[in-house]
CSV table of C-alpha atoms in Angstrom, one decimal:
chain,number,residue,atom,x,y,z
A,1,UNK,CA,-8.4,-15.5,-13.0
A,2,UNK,CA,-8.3,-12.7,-10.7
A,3,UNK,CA,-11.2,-11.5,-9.2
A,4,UNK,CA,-12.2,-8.0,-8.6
A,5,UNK,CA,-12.0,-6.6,-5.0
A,6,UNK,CA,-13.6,-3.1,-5.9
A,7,UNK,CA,-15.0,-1.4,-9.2
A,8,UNK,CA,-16.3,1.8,-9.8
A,9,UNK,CA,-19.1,2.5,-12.1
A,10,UNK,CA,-19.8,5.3,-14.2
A,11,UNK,CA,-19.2,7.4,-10.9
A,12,UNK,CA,-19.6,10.9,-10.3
A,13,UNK,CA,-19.4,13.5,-7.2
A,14,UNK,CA,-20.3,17.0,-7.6
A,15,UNK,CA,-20.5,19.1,-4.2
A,16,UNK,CA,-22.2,22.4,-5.5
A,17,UNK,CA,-20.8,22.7,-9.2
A,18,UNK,CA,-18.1,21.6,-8.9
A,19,UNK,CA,-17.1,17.9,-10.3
A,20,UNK,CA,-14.9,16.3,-7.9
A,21,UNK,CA,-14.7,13.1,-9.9
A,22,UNK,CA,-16.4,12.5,-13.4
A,23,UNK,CA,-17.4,9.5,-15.0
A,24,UNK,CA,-14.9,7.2,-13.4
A,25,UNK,CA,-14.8,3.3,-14.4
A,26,UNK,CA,-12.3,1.6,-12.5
A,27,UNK,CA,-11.5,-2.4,-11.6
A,28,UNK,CA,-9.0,-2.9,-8.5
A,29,UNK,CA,-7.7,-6.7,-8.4
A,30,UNK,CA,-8.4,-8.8,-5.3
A,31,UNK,CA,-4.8,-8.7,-3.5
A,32,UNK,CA,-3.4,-6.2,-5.7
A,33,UNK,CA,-1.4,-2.8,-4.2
A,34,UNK,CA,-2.9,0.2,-6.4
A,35,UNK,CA,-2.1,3.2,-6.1
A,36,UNK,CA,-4.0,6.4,-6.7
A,37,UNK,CA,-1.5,9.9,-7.2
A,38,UNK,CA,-2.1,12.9,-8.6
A,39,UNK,CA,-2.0,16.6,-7.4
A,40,UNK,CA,-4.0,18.2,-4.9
A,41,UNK,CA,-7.7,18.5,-5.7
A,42,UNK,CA,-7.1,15.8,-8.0
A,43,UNK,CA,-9.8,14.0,-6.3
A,44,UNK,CA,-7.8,10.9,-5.3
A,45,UNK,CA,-8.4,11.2,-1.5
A,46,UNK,CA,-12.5,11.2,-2.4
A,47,UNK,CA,-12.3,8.4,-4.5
A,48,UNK,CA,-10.3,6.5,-1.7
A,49,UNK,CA,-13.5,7.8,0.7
A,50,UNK,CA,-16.2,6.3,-1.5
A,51,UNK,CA,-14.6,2.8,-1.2
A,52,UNK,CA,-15.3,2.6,2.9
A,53,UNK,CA,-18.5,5.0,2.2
A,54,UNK,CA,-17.0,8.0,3.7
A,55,UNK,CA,-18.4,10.0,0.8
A,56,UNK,CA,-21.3,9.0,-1.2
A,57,UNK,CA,-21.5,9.2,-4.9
A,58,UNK,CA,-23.7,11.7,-6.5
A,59,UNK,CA,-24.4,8.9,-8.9
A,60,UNK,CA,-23.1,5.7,-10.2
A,61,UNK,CA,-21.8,2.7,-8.1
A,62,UNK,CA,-19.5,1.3,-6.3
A,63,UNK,CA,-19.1,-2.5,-5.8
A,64,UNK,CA,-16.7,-3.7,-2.5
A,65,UNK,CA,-15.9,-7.1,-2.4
A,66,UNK,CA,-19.3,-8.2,-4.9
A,67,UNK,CA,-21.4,-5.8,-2.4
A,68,UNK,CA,-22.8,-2.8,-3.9
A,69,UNK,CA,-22.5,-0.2,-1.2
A,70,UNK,CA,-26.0,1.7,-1.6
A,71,UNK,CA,-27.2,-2.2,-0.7
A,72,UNK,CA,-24.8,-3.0,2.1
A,73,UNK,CA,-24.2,-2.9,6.2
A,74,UNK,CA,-22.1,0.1,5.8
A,75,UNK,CA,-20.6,-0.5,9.8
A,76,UNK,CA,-20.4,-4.1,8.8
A,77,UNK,CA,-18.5,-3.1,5.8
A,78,UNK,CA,-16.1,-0.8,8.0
A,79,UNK,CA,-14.9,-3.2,10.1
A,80,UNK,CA,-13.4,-5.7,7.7
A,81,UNK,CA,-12.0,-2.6,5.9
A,82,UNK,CA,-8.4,-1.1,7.5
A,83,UNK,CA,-7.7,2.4,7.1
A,84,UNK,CA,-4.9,4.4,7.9
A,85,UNK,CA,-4.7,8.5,7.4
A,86,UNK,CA,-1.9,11.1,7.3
A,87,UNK,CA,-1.8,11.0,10.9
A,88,UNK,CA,-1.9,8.0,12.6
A,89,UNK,CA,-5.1,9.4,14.7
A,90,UNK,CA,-4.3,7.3,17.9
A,91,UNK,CA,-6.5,7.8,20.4
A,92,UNK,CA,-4.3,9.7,23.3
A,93,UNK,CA,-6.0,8.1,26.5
A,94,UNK,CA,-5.2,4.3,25.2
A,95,UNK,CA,-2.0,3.2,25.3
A,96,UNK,CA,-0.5,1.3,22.4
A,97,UNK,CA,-2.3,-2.3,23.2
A,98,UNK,CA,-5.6,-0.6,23.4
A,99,UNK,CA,-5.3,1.5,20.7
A,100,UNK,CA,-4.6,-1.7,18.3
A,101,UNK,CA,-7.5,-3.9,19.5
A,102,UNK,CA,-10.0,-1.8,18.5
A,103,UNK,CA,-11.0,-3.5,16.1
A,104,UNK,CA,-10.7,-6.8,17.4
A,105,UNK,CA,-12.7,-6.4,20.5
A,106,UNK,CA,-15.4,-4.9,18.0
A,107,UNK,CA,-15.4,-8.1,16.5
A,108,UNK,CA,-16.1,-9.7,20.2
A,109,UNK,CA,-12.4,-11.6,20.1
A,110,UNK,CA,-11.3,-13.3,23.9
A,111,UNK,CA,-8.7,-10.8,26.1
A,112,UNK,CA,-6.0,-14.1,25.3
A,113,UNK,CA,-6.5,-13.8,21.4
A,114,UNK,CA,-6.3,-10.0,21.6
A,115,UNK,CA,-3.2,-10.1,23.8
A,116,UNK,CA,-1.3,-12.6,21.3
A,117,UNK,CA,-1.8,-10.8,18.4
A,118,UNK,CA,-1.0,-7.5,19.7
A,119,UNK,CA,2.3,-9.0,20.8
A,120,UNK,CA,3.0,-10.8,17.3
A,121,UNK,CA,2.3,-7.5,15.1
A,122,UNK,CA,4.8,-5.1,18.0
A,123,UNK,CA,7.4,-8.3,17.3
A,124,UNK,CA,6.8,-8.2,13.5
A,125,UNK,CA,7.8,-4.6,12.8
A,126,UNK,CA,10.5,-4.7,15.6
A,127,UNK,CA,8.6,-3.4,19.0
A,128,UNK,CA,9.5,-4.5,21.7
A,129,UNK,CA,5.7,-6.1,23.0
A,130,UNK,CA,7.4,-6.0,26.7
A,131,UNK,CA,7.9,-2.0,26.1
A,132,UNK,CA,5.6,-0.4,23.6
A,133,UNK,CA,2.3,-2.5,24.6
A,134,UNK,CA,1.9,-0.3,27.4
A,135,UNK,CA,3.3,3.0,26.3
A,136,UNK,CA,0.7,5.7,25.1
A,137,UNK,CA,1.4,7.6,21.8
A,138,UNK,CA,2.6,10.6,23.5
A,139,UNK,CA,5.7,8.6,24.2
A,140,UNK,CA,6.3,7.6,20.5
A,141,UNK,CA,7.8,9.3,17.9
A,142,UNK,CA,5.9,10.2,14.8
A,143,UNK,CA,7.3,7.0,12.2
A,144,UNK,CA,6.5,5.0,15.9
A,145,UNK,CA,2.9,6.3,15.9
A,146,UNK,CA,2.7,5.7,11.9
A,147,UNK,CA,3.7,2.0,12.9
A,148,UNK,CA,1.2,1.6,15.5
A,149,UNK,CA,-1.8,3.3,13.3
A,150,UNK,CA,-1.0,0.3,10.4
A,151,UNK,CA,-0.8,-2.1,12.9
A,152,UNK,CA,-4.1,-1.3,13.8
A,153,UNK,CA,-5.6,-1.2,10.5
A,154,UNK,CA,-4.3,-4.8,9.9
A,155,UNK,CA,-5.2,-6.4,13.4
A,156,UNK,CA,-8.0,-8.5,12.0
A,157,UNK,CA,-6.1,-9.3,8.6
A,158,UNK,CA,-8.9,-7.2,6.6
A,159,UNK,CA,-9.4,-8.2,3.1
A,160,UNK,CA,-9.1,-4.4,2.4
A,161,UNK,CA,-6.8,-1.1,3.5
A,162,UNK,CA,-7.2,2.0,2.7
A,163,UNK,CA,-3.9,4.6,3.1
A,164,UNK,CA,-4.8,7.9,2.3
A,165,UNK,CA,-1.1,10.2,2.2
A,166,UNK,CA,0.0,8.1,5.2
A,167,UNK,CA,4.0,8.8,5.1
A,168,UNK,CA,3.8,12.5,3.9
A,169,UNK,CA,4.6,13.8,7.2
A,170,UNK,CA,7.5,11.9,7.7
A,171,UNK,CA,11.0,12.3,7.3
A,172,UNK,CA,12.6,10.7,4.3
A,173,UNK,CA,14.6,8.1,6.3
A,174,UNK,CA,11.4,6.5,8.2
A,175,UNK,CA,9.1,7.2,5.3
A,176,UNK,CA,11.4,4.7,2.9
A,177,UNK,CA,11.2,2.0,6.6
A,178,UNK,CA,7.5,2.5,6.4
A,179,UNK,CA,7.7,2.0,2.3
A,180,UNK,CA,9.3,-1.3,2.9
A,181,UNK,CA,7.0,-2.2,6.0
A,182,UNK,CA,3.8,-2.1,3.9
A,183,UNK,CA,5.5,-3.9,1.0
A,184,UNK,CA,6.2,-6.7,3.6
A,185,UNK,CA,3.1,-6.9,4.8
A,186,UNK,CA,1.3,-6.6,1.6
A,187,UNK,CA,3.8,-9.9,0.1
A,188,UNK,CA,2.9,-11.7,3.1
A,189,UNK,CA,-1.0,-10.8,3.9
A,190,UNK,CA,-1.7,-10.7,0.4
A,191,UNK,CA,-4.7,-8.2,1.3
A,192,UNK,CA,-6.1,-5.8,-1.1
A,193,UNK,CA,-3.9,-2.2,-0.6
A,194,UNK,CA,-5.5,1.3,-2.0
A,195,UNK,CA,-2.8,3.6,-1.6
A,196,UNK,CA,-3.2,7.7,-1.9
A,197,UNK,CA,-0.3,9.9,-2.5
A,198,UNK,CA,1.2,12.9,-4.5
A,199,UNK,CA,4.5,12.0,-4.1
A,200,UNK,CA,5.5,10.5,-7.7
A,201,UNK,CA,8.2,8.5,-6.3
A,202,UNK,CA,6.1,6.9,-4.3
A,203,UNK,CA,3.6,5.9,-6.3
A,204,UNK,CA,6.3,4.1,-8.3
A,205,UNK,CA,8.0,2.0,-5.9
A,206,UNK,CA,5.1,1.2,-3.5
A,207,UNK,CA,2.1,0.7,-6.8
A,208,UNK,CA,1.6,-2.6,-8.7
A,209,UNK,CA,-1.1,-0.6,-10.7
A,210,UNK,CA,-1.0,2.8,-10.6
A,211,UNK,CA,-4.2,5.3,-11.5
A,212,UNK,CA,-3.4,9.1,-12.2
A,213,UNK,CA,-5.7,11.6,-11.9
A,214,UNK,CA,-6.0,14.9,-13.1
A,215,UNK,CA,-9.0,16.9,-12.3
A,216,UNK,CA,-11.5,14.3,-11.2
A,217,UNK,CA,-10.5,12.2,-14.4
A,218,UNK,CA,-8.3,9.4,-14.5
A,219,UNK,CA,-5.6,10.0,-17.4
A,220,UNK,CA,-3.9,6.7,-16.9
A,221,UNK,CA,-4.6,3.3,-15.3
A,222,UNK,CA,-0.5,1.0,-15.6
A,223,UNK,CA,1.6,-0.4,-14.1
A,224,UNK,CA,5.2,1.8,-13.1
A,225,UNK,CA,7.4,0.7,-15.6
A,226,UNK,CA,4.5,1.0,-18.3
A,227,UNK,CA,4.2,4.7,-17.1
A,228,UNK,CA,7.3,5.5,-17.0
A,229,UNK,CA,8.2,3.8,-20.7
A,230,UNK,CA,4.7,4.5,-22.5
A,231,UNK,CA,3.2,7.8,-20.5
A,232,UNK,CA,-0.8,8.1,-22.2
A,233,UNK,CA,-0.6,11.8,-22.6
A,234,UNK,CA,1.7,14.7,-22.0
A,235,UNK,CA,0.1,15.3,-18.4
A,236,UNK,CA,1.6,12.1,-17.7
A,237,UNK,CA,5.2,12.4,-18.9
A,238,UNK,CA,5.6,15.9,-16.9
A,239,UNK,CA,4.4,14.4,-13.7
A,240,UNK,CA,6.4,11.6,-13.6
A,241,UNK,CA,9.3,13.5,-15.5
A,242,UNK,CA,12.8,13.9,-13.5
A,243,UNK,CA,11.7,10.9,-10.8
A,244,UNK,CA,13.7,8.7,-9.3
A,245,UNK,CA,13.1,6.0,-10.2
A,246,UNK,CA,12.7,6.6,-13.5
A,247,UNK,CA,16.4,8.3,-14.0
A,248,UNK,CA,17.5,5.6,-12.3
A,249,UNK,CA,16.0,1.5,-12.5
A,250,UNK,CA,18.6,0.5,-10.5
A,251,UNK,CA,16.8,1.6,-7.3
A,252,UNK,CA,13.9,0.6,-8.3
A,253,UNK,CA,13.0,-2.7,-5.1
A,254,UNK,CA,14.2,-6.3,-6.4
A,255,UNK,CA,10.4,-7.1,-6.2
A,256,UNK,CA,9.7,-5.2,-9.3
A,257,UNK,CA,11.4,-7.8,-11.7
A,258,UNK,CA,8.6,-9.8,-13.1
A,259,UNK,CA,8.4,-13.1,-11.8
A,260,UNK,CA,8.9,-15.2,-15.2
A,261,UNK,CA,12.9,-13.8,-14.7
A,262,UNK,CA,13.7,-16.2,-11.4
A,263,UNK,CA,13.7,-19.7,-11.3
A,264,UNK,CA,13.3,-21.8,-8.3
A,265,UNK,CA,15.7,-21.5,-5.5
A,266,UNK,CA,17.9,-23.7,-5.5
A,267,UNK,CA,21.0,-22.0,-3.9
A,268,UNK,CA,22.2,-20.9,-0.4
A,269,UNK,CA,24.5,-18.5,-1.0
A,270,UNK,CA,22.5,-15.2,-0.3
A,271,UNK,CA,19.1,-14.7,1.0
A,272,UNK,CA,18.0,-11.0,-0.3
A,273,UNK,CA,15.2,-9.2,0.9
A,274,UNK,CA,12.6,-8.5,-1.9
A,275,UNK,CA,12.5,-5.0,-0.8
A,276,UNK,CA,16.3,-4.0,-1.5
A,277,UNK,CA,17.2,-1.9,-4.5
A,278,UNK,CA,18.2,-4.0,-8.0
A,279,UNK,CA,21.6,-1.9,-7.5
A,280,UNK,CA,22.2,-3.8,-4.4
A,281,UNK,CA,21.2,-7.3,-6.3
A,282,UNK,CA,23.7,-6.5,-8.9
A,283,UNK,CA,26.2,-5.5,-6.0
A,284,UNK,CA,26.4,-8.9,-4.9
A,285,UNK,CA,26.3,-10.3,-8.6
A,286,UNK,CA,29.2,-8.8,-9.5
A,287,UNK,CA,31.1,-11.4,-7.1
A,288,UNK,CA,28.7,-14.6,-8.0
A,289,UNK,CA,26.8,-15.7,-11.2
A,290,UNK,CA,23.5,-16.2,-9.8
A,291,UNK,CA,21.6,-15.1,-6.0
A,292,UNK,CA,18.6,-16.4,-4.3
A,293,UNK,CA,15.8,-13.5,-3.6
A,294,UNK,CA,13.9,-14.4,-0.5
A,295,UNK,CA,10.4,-15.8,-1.2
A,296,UNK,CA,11.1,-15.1,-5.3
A,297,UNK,CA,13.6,-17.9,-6.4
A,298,UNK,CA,17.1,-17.7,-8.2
A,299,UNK,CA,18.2,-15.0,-10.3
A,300,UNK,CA,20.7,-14.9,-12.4
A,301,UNK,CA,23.6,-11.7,-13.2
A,302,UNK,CA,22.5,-12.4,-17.3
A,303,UNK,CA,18.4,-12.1,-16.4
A,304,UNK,CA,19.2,-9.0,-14.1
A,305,UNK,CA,21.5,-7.5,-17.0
A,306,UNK,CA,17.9,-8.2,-19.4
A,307,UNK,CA,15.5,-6.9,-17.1
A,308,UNK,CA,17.5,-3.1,-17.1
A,309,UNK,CA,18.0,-3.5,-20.8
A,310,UNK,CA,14.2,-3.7,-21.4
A,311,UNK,CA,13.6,-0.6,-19.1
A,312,UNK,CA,15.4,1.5,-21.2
């Protein structure tokens, strides 16, 4: 059984009178990638805040990792949480090395173990370590500085990151690279992802789970394909109505398709990223009968074919 990473409890905040988030009961799954979306002032981004104890509740609680936070080493709990804003908030002074061993030197690890991992995460999201460990972030461009701000949040391999709206100032080209980057690293870090946004589409490619809120209240806790089939109210169906993913399943990332449709992998034929659209899968079954999906198994044409008919 899955255990619970963080739940909320009967949690309010009021600044003043106003109710920034009322009564909310929540469960986020060890190793899961949730998503919380909703307008602005929906209270998503204070609800991220009270995870990491940025904002304290005005009452109930909240339980990280089996550790109730009004009990708990709060800079303790920080450090084994990454967090990564809007803007990638790298220190100017430090170059790109420095900037990502924050954490790590916090946590008292040798100059050699720093130096290695800072290398391997530049190599895993295709910088150069020879040329960007040394550059500061006036030299990179904004989807480079993005890169190196969730690099630094997942130096350590936290158990937990927080992203609050981190892709919303980019373009649309290196916001979908940046999609697909935190997809990879979520499939292979299997850490616990809490993921803010208001952009719909988003929240529907990126979101195992996904919570939306409306005026401090969560309307609906599902997964993307049960939100955009079965939407709880009528708040629901217009805020998700005319996205793109749900006009159209077949961009909609291979991942998506429930495990129970592959079978082991038992062909060589083609090795397709996880993260490429199901329009792309069915691309290259139109010239075979069945592909292999890196890391997933074998698919089949017939299972793909079954998956779209059940979306509709």
């Amino acid at each position: 059984m899955t255990q619970t990473m963080i739940e909320f409890q009967n949690v309010n905040k009021i600044y003043d009178d106003t109710t920034v988030v009322k009564d909310l009961n929540l469960k986020i799954k060890q190793g899961e990638f949730f998503v919380l979306v909703g307008t602005s002032g929906s209270g998503k981004t204070t609800t991220l805040k009270m995870i990491n104890h940025l904002i304290a509740p005005t009452s109930g609680e909240v339980i990280v990792n089996n550790q109730n936070l009004q009990q708990t080493n709060i800079r303790k709990l920080r450090l084994d949480i990454g967090y990564v804003l809007q803007e990638s908030a790298l220190f100017p002074n430090l170059t790109v090395e420095q900037n990502i061993a924050l954490i790590p030197e916090m946590k008292k690890w040798s100059k050699n173990q720093i130096h290695e991992r800072v290398a391997q995460l530049l190599e895993d999201v295709d910088l150069n370590p020879s040329e960007y460990r040394n550059r500061y972030p006036r030299d990179l461009s904004g989807g480079e500085q993005q890169r190196i701000g969730i690099l630094r949040a997942i130096a350590v391999n936290p158990p937990l990151v927080l992203m609050d709206e981190p892709f919303s100032a980019l373009d649309p080209i290196v916001r979908t690279q940046l999609q697909d980057l935190v997809l990879k690293i979520h499939q292979n870090t299997k850490t616990t992802v809490v993921f803010v946004t208001h952009d719909m589409n988003e929240g529907l490619r990126l979101g195992e789970r996904i919570a939306i809120m409306r005026s401090g209240v969560i309307q609906q806790v599902a997964t993307p394909e049960e939100i955009t089939t079965n939407p709880a109210n009528e708040f629901v169906s217009s805020f998700f109505a005319g996205s793109e993913l749900q006009q159209n399943p077949l961009k909609w990332p291979v991942m998506r398709i429930p495990k129970d449709y592959f079978v082991s992998a038992n062909s060589n034929k083609s090795n397709l990223s996880p993260f490429q659209s199901i329009g792309t899968i069915l691309s290259l079954l139109a010239e075979q009968e069945a592909i292999t999906v890196d890391k997933m198994g074998q698919i089949s044409r017939a299972n793909v074919l079954k998956f779209l008919a059940q979306q509709g």
